[in-house]
mmCIF file of C-alpha atoms and ligand atoms in Angstrom:
data_model
loop_
_atom_site.group_PDB
_atom_site.id
_atom_site.type_symbol
_atom_site.label_atom_id
_atom_site.label_comp_id
_atom_site.label_asym_id
_atom_site.label_seq_id
_atom_site.Cartn_x
_atom_site.Cartn_y
_atom_site.Cartn_z
ATOM 1 C CA MET A 1 18.963 70.075 8.295
ATOM 2 C CA ASN A 2 16.059 72.082 6.848
ATOM 3 C CA SER A 3 17.259 75.390 8.254
ATOM 4 C CA SER A 4 20.688 74.867 6.653
ATOM 5 C CA MET A 5 19.265 74.115 3.204
ATOM 6 C CA PRO A 6 18.605 77.717 2.086
ATOM 7 C CA SER A 7 22.160 78.730 3.003
ATOM 8 C CA LEU A 8 23.529 75.710 1.170
ATOM 9 C CA HIS A 9 21.581 76.652 -1.935
ATOM 10 C CA ALA A 10 22.766 80.254 -1.600
ATOM 11 C CA GLN A 11 26.307 78.923 -1.363
ATOM 12 C CA LEU A 12 25.861 76.644 -4.369
ATOM 13 C CA GLU A 13 24.291 79.108 -6.790
ATOM 14 C CA PRO A 14 27.590 80.853 -7.636
ATOM 15 C CA VAL A 15 29.206 77.409 -7.931
ATOM 16 C CA ALA A 16 26.543 76.336 -10.405
ATOM 17 C CA GLU A 17 27.170 79.560 -12.342
ATOM 18 C CA LEU A 18 30.896 78.858 -12.363
ATOM 19 C CA LEU A 19 30.331 75.322 -13.646
ATOM 20 C CA ALA A 20 27.501 76.052 -16.084
ATOM 21 C CA GLY A 21 28.424 75.018 -19.614
ATOM 22 C CA ARG A 22 31.595 73.320 -18.427
ATOM 23 C CA ARG A 23 32.251 69.593 -18.417
ATOM 24 C CA ILE A 24 33.273 68.502 -14.929
ATOM 25 C CA ALA A 25 36.048 66.085 -14.064
ATOM 26 C CA PHE A 26 35.559 64.715 -10.543
ATOM 27 C CA LEU A 27 38.294 63.751 -8.112
ATOM 28 C CA THR A 28 36.958 61.821 -5.121
ATOM 29 C CA GLY A 29 38.306 60.444 -1.865
ATOM 30 C CA ALA A 30 37.329 58.612 1.299
ATOM 31 C CA GLY A 31 34.946 61.340 2.526
ATOM 32 C CA LEU A 32 32.588 60.503 -0.332
ATOM 33 C CA SER A 33 32.092 56.961 0.954
ATOM 34 C CA THR A 34 31.658 57.616 4.681
ATOM 35 C CA ASP A 35 27.884 57.922 4.177
ATOM 36 C CA SER A 36 27.977 54.441 2.655
ATOM 37 C CA GLY A 37 29.185 53.212 6.037
ATOM 38 C CA ILE A 38 32.848 52.974 5.093
ATOM 39 C CA PRO A 39 34.973 54.707 7.748
ATOM 40 C CA ALA A 40 37.405 57.128 6.120
ATOM 41 C CA TYR A 41 40.369 55.740 7.985
ATOM 42 C CA ARG A 42 40.136 52.234 6.664
ATOM 43 C CA GLY A 43 38.419 51.977 3.296
ATOM 44 C CA ALA A 44 36.447 49.014 2.048
ATOM 45 C CA GLY A 45 37.959 45.730 2.968
ATOM 46 C CA SER A 46 41.207 47.094 4.283
ATOM 47 C CA ALA A 47 42.382 46.090 7.696
ATOM 48 C CA PRO A 48 41.198 48.197 10.620
ATOM 49 C CA ARG A 49 44.730 48.658 11.889
ATOM 50 C CA ARG A 50 46.219 52.078 12.417
ATOM 51 C CA THR A 51 49.472 51.627 10.573
ATOM 52 C CA PRO A 52 49.021 50.496 6.981
ATOM 53 C CA MET A 53 51.195 47.623 5.819
ATOM 54 C CA THR A 54 53.801 48.429 3.205
ATOM 55 C CA VAL A 55 54.095 46.258 0.132
ATOM 56 C CA GLN A 56 57.628 45.320 1.209
ATOM 57 C CA THR A 57 56.322 43.933 4.501
ATOM 58 C CA PHE A 58 53.464 42.140 2.715
ATOM 59 C CA LEU A 59 55.748 40.493 0.185
ATOM 60 C CA GLY A 60 58.396 39.801 2.832
ATOM 61 C CA SER A 61 56.737 36.999 4.787
ATOM 62 C CA GLU A 62 53.764 34.665 4.868
ATOM 63 C CA ASP A 63 53.175 35.765 8.437
ATOM 64 C CA ALA A 64 52.684 39.355 7.255
ATOM 65 C CA GLN A 65 50.358 38.085 4.508
ATOM 66 C CA ARG A 66 48.303 36.179 7.087
ATOM 67 C CA ARG A 67 48.058 39.338 9.211
ATOM 68 C CA TYR A 68 47.072 41.435 6.202
ATOM 69 C CA TRP A 69 44.572 38.983 4.755
ATOM 70 C CA LEU A 70 42.836 38.276 8.071
ATOM 71 C CA GLY A 71 42.424 41.997 8.842
ATOM 72 C CA SER A 72 41.385 42.784 5.287
ATOM 73 C CA HIS A 73 38.895 39.924 5.253
ATOM 74 C CA LEU A 74 37.246 41.159 8.450
ATOM 75 C CA GLY A 75 36.986 44.620 6.878
ATOM 76 C CA TRP A 76 35.472 43.145 3.738
ATOM 77 C CA ARG A 77 32.971 41.151 5.783
ATOM 78 C CA SER A 78 31.699 44.427 7.280
ATOM 79 C CA PHE A 79 31.931 46.740 4.291
ATOM 80 C CA GLY A 80 31.925 44.538 1.189
ATOM 81 C CA ALA A 81 28.160 44.906 0.873
ATOM 82 C CA ALA A 82 28.207 48.741 1.134
ATOM 83 C CA ASP A 83 25.960 50.580 -1.316
ATOM 84 C CA PRO A 84 26.596 53.832 -3.200
ATOM 85 C CA ASN A 85 25.148 56.943 -1.520
ATOM 86 C CA PRO A 86 23.510 60.058 -3.044
ATOM 87 C CA GLY A 87 26.959 61.596 -3.681
ATOM 88 C CA HIS A 88 28.054 58.676 -5.898
ATOM 89 C CA ARG A 89 24.678 58.697 -7.651
ATOM 90 C CA ALA A 90 24.779 62.468 -8.336
ATOM 91 C CA ILE A 91 28.194 62.084 -10.014
ATOM 92 C CA ALA A 92 26.891 59.206 -12.155
ATOM 93 C CA ALA A 93 23.809 61.256 -13.118
ATOM 94 C CA LEU A 94 25.918 64.277 -14.126
ATOM 95 C CA GLU A 95 27.996 61.995 -16.338
ATOM 96 C CA SER A 96 24.958 60.471 -18.015
ATOM 97 C CA ASP A 97 23.695 64.036 -18.686
ATOM 98 C CA ALA A 98 27.090 64.804 -20.313
ATOM 99 C CA ARG A 99 27.777 67.463 -17.660
ATOM 100 C CA ALA A 100 30.626 65.419 -16.236
ATOM 101 C CA VAL A 101 33.370 63.625 -18.143
ATOM 102 C CA GLY A 102 33.935 61.019 -15.427
ATOM 103 C CA VAL A 103 35.599 60.468 -12.102
ATOM 104 C CA ILE A 104 39.121 59.946 -10.866
ATOM 105 C CA THR A 105 38.949 58.315 -7.435
ATOM 106 C CA GLN A 106 41.364 57.560 -4.627
ATOM 107 C CA ASN A 107 38.825 55.112 -3.201
ATOM 108 C CA VAL A 108 39.222 51.367 -3.580
ATOM 109 C CA ASP A 109 35.607 50.483 -2.681
ATOM 110 C CA GLY A 110 34.241 50.238 -6.241
ATOM 111 C CA LEU A 111 31.186 52.349 -5.343
ATOM 112 C CA HIS A 112 31.410 54.690 -8.368
ATOM 113 C CA LEU A 113 31.027 51.755 -10.742
ATOM 114 C CA ALA A 114 28.248 50.367 -8.539
ATOM 115 C CA ALA A 115 26.473 53.753 -8.796
ATOM 116 C CA GLY A 116 26.561 53.600 -12.600
ATOM 117 C CA SER A 117 29.494 55.902 -13.411
ATOM 118 C CA ALA A 118 30.934 54.729 -16.732
ATOM 119 C CA ARG A 119 34.296 56.471 -16.929
ATOM 120 C CA VAL A 120 36.095 55.768 -13.659
ATOM 121 C CA VAL A 121 39.827 55.796 -12.990
ATOM 122 C CA GLU A 122 40.515 53.992 -9.707
ATOM 123 C CA LEU A 123 43.921 55.535 -8.979
ATOM 124 C CA HIS A 124 44.709 53.202 -6.095
ATOM 125 C CA GLY A 125 43.048 50.123 -7.578
ATOM 126 C CA THR A 126 40.059 48.233 -6.219
ATOM 127 C CA MET A 127 39.399 45.921 -3.293
ATOM 128 C CA ARG A 128 36.812 44.130 -5.426
ATOM 129 C CA THR A 129 39.502 42.427 -7.509
ATOM 130 C CA VAL A 130 42.304 40.148 -6.306
ATOM 131 C CA LEU A 131 45.353 39.280 -8.393
ATOM 132 C CA CYS A 132 47.674 36.284 -8.364
ATOM 133 C CA LEU A 133 51.215 37.534 -7.785
ATOM 134 C CA ARG A 134 52.646 34.592 -9.792
ATOM 135 C CA CYS A 135 50.451 34.129 -12.897
ATOM 136 C CA GLY A 136 48.469 37.396 -12.885
ATOM 137 C CA GLN A 137 45.048 35.713 -12.861
ATOM 138 C CA ALA A 138 42.305 38.045 -11.557
ATOM 139 C CA PHE A 139 39.619 36.886 -9.130
ATOM 140 C CA SER A 140 36.526 38.570 -7.722
ATOM 141 C CA ARG A 141 36.897 39.498 -4.072
ATOM 142 C CA ASP A 142 33.710 37.606 -3.252
ATOM 143 C CA ALA A 143 35.222 34.384 -4.601
ATOM 144 C CA VAL A 144 38.378 34.889 -2.544
ATOM 145 C CA ALA A 145 36.284 35.752 0.546
ATOM 146 C CA ALA A 146 34.358 32.486 0.069
ATOM 147 C CA GLN A 147 37.650 30.580 -0.200
ATOM 148 C CA ILE A 148 38.886 32.206 3.041
ATOM 149 C CA GLU A 149 35.654 31.345 4.910
ATOM 150 C CA HIS A 150 35.842 27.764 3.594
ATOM 151 C CA SER A 151 39.482 27.213 4.643
ATOM 152 C CA ASN A 152 38.999 28.981 7.993
ATOM 153 C CA PRO A 153 35.653 27.858 9.460
ATOM 154 C CA TRP A 154 36.845 29.048 12.890
ATOM 155 C CA LEU A 155 36.420 32.664 11.650
ATOM 156 C CA ASP A 156 32.715 32.287 12.409
ATOM 157 C CA VAL A 157 33.063 34.343 15.614
ATOM 158 C CA PRO A 158 32.549 38.052 16.381
ATOM 159 C CA ASP A 159 35.353 40.365 15.195
ATOM 160 C CA GLU A 160 36.176 41.246 18.828
ATOM 161 C CA VAL A 161 37.472 37.715 19.359
ATOM 162 C CA LEU A 162 39.934 38.133 16.478
ATOM 163 C CA LEU A 163 40.928 41.780 16.982
ATOM 164 C CA ALA A 164 42.896 43.393 19.792
ATOM 165 C CA PRO A 165 41.414 46.547 21.369
ATOM 166 C CA ASP A 166 43.675 48.714 19.175
ATOM 167 C CA GLY A 167 42.018 47.274 16.051
ATOM 168 C CA ASP A 168 44.961 45.119 15.004
ATOM 169 C CA VAL A 169 44.418 41.391 14.508
ATOM 170 C CA ARG A 170 45.510 39.312 17.527
ATOM 171 C CA PRO A 171 48.707 37.324 16.877
ATOM 172 C CA GLU A 172 46.965 34.156 18.111
ATOM 173 C CA SER A 173 44.239 34.684 15.458
ATOM 174 C CA THR A 174 46.850 34.984 12.723
ATOM 175 C CA ALA A 175 48.770 31.841 13.578
ATOM 176 C CA GLY A 176 46.119 29.388 12.381
ATOM 177 C CA PHE A 177 44.933 31.448 9.406
ATOM 178 C CA VAL A 178 45.032 29.634 6.072
ATOM 179 C CA LEU A 179 45.951 32.073 3.281
ATOM 180 C CA PRO A 180 43.856 32.207 0.112
ATOM 181 C CA ILE A 181 45.717 30.964 -2.972
ATOM 182 C CA CYS A 182 45.383 31.212 -6.741
ATOM 183 C CA THR A 183 43.155 28.379 -7.941
ATOM 184 C CA VAL A 184 45.058 28.299 -11.247
ATOM 185 C CA CYS A 185 48.717 28.072 -10.106
ATOM 186 C CA ARG A 186 48.475 27.991 -6.267
ATOM 187 C CA GLY A 187 50.477 31.243 -6.149
ATOM 188 C CA PRO A 188 50.004 33.980 -3.507
ATOM 189 C CA LEU A 189 47.208 36.542 -3.855
ATOM 190 C CA LYS A 190 47.051 40.290 -3.275
ATOM 191 C CA PRO A 191 44.085 42.650 -3.592
ATOM 192 C CA ASP A 192 44.416 44.811 -6.724
ATOM 193 C CA VAL A 193 45.187 47.912 -4.682
ATOM 194 C CA VAL A 194 48.199 50.164 -4.526
ATOM 195 C CA PHE A 195 49.830 49.482 -1.158
ATOM 196 C CA PHE A 196 51.856 51.974 0.808
ATOM 197 C CA GLY A 197 55.324 51.835 -0.715
ATOM 198 C CA GLU A 198 53.940 51.129 -4.202
ATOM 199 C CA PHE A 199 53.499 53.573 -7.059
ATOM 200 C CA ILE A 200 50.366 54.134 -9.088
ATOM 201 C CA PRO A 201 51.003 52.426 -12.458
ATOM 202 C CA ALA A 202 52.116 55.112 -14.955
ATOM 203 C CA ASP A 203 49.514 54.142 -17.561
ATOM 204 C CA ARG A 204 46.747 54.455 -14.968
ATOM 205 C CA PHE A 205 47.865 57.956 -14.007
ATOM 206 C CA ALA A 206 48.047 58.840 -17.709
ATOM 207 C CA THR A 207 44.421 57.691 -18.066
ATOM 208 C CA ALA A 208 43.484 59.981 -15.165
ATOM 209 C CA GLU A 209 45.284 62.894 -16.838
ATOM 210 C CA ALA A 210 43.434 62.194 -20.090
ATOM 211 C CA LEU A 211 40.122 62.238 -18.213
ATOM 212 C CA LEU A 212 41.035 65.591 -16.651
ATOM 213 C CA ARG A 213 42.070 66.969 -20.071
ATOM 214 C CA SER A 214 38.666 66.074 -21.514
ATOM 215 C CA GLY A 215 36.946 68.283 -18.929
ATOM 216 C CA ASP A 216 37.072 72.013 -18.288
ATOM 217 C CA ALA A 217 36.493 72.141 -14.535
ATOM 218 C CA LEU A 218 37.620 70.053 -11.568
ATOM 219 C CA VAL A 219 35.378 69.219 -8.623
ATOM 220 C CA VAL A 220 37.103 67.558 -5.673
ATOM 221 C CA ALA A 221 34.656 65.661 -3.445
ATOM 222 C CA GLY A 222 35.498 64.063 -0.112
ATOM 223 C CA SER A 223 39.274 64.220 -0.274
ATOM 224 C CA SER A 224 41.570 66.107 2.072
ATOM 225 C CA LEU A 225 44.221 65.724 -0.633
ATOM 226 C CA VAL A 226 46.766 64.358 1.813
ATOM 227 C CA VAL A 227 47.725 61.680 -0.703
ATOM 228 C CA ASN A 228 50.121 62.888 -3.389
ATOM 229 C CA SER A 229 48.140 61.421 -6.279
ATOM 230 C CA GLY A 230 45.390 63.965 -5.520
ATOM 231 C CA ILE A 231 47.806 66.894 -5.387
ATOM 232 C CA ARG A 232 49.274 65.836 -8.746
ATOM 233 C CA ILE A 233 45.800 66.035 -10.321
ATOM 234 C CA ILE A 234 45.210 69.455 -8.718
ATOM 235 C CA GLU A 235 48.520 70.723 -10.101
ATOM 236 C CA ARG A 236 47.548 69.722 -13.622
ATOM 237 C CA ALA A 237 44.202 71.516 -13.269
ATOM 238 C CA ARG A 238 45.968 74.615 -11.942
ATOM 239 C CA ARG A 239 48.405 74.667 -14.833
ATOM 240 C CA ARG A 240 45.462 74.731 -17.226
ATOM 241 C CA GLY A 241 43.741 77.459 -15.217
ATOM 242 C CA LEU A 242 40.639 75.309 -14.647
ATOM 243 C CA PRO A 243 38.100 76.324 -12.023
ATOM 244 C CA ILE A 244 38.602 74.072 -8.979
ATOM 245 C CA VAL A 245 35.722 73.444 -6.575
ATOM 246 C CA ILE A 246 36.453 71.548 -3.353
ATOM 247 C CA VAL A 247 33.674 69.898 -1.349
ATOM 248 C CA ASN A 248 35.067 68.444 1.867
ATOM 249 C CA LEU A 249 34.102 68.550 5.537
ATOM 250 C CA GLU A 250 37.678 69.364 6.581
ATOM 251 C CA PRO A 251 40.183 71.872 5.176
ATOM 252 C CA THR A 252 42.345 70.379 2.427
ATOM 253 C CA ARG A 253 45.917 70.787 1.297
ATOM 254 C CA ALA A 254 44.710 72.556 -1.862
ATOM 255 C CA ASP A 255 42.220 75.075 -0.446
ATOM 256 C CA ALA A 256 44.487 77.983 -1.437
ATOM 257 C CA TRP A 257 44.196 76.969 -5.097
ATOM 258 C CA ALA A 258 40.430 76.414 -5.103
ATOM 259 C CA SER A 259 37.999 78.819 -6.764
ATOM 260 C CA VAL A 260 35.436 77.771 -4.142
ATOM 261 C CA THR A 261 35.546 75.529 -1.076
ATOM 262 C CA ILE A 262 32.381 74.072 0.454
ATOM 263 C CA ALA A 263 32.715 72.563 3.937
ATOM 264 C CA ALA A 264 29.714 70.239 3.893
ATOM 265 C CA SER A 265 28.801 66.615 3.325
ATOM 266 C CA THR A 266 29.264 65.381 -0.243
ATOM 267 C CA SER A 267 26.048 63.362 -0.066
ATOM 268 C CA VAL A 268 24.135 66.618 0.524
ATOM 269 C CA VAL A 269 26.120 68.990 -1.712
ATOM 270 C CA LEU A 270 26.498 66.850 -4.839
ATOM 271 C CA PRO A 271 22.780 66.037 -5.309
ATOM 272 C CA ALA A 272 21.951 69.738 -4.731
ATOM 273 C CA LEU A 273 24.586 70.765 -7.259
ATOM 274 C CA GLN A 274 23.326 68.222 -9.754
ATOM 275 C CA GLU A 275 19.818 69.644 -9.395
ATOM 276 C CA LEU A 276 21.081 73.211 -9.952
ATOM 277 C CA LEU A 277 23.020 72.169 -13.053
ATOM 278 C CA SER A 278 20.211 70.228 -14.727
HETATM 279 ZN ZN1 ZN B 301 48.224 32.117 -10.277
#
């Protein structure tokens, strides 16, 4: 670690020069939260299955909802208490110093808000809120998790009992699962996240565009930009000729358009960058 620090600083100095005097809009993805213990392939509170459930499947049957909610609840039980890491905190600190205008995130874990960022656009929604599909009432995820534990006392066993080796919930676990319901109208509930097969609400994307417009540089942190929402933000930054800095362990779909790419951990790079800029 120590031997790599001088080279990291050498790498970051031109980046700091590029960003000096500019107000940064951040775009973040799953890679930012891996150091908070949230595996990139699942996200906070989502099911540990390999194939994500589409909204059509979810809405199509109570059996699918039981499968989704059981898997999602097990994920939440493991990752719901995750804390922000130095990457989240560096972004919040840059915003409070007026060096950043805010953050557009593809993450649904709520960790930017937990870190103290004020202006946050959660493009794909948040696992921390649950909505009633009938009356629209919002609930905190913790309240819904408590309802699930209360209606399903048999869940008090290790995850391995409930999950098949491939990470999917066992059909026999799903059969007896009692779904959480809206305590106002008894309607069905869904986490306030954009499912596969759903679109980001247009007004939310417009809010993200407005955030980007209020900045004059874009820093992408922890996203491989495989999701189209990220590419759409990059395209808008390109059209305005903004400097684009990408910090991601893996190559991304937008590396060709970046002014600089840094292949290193966001929880190391962002605090170092914050220090150089302050
Ligand atoms: Zn309701």
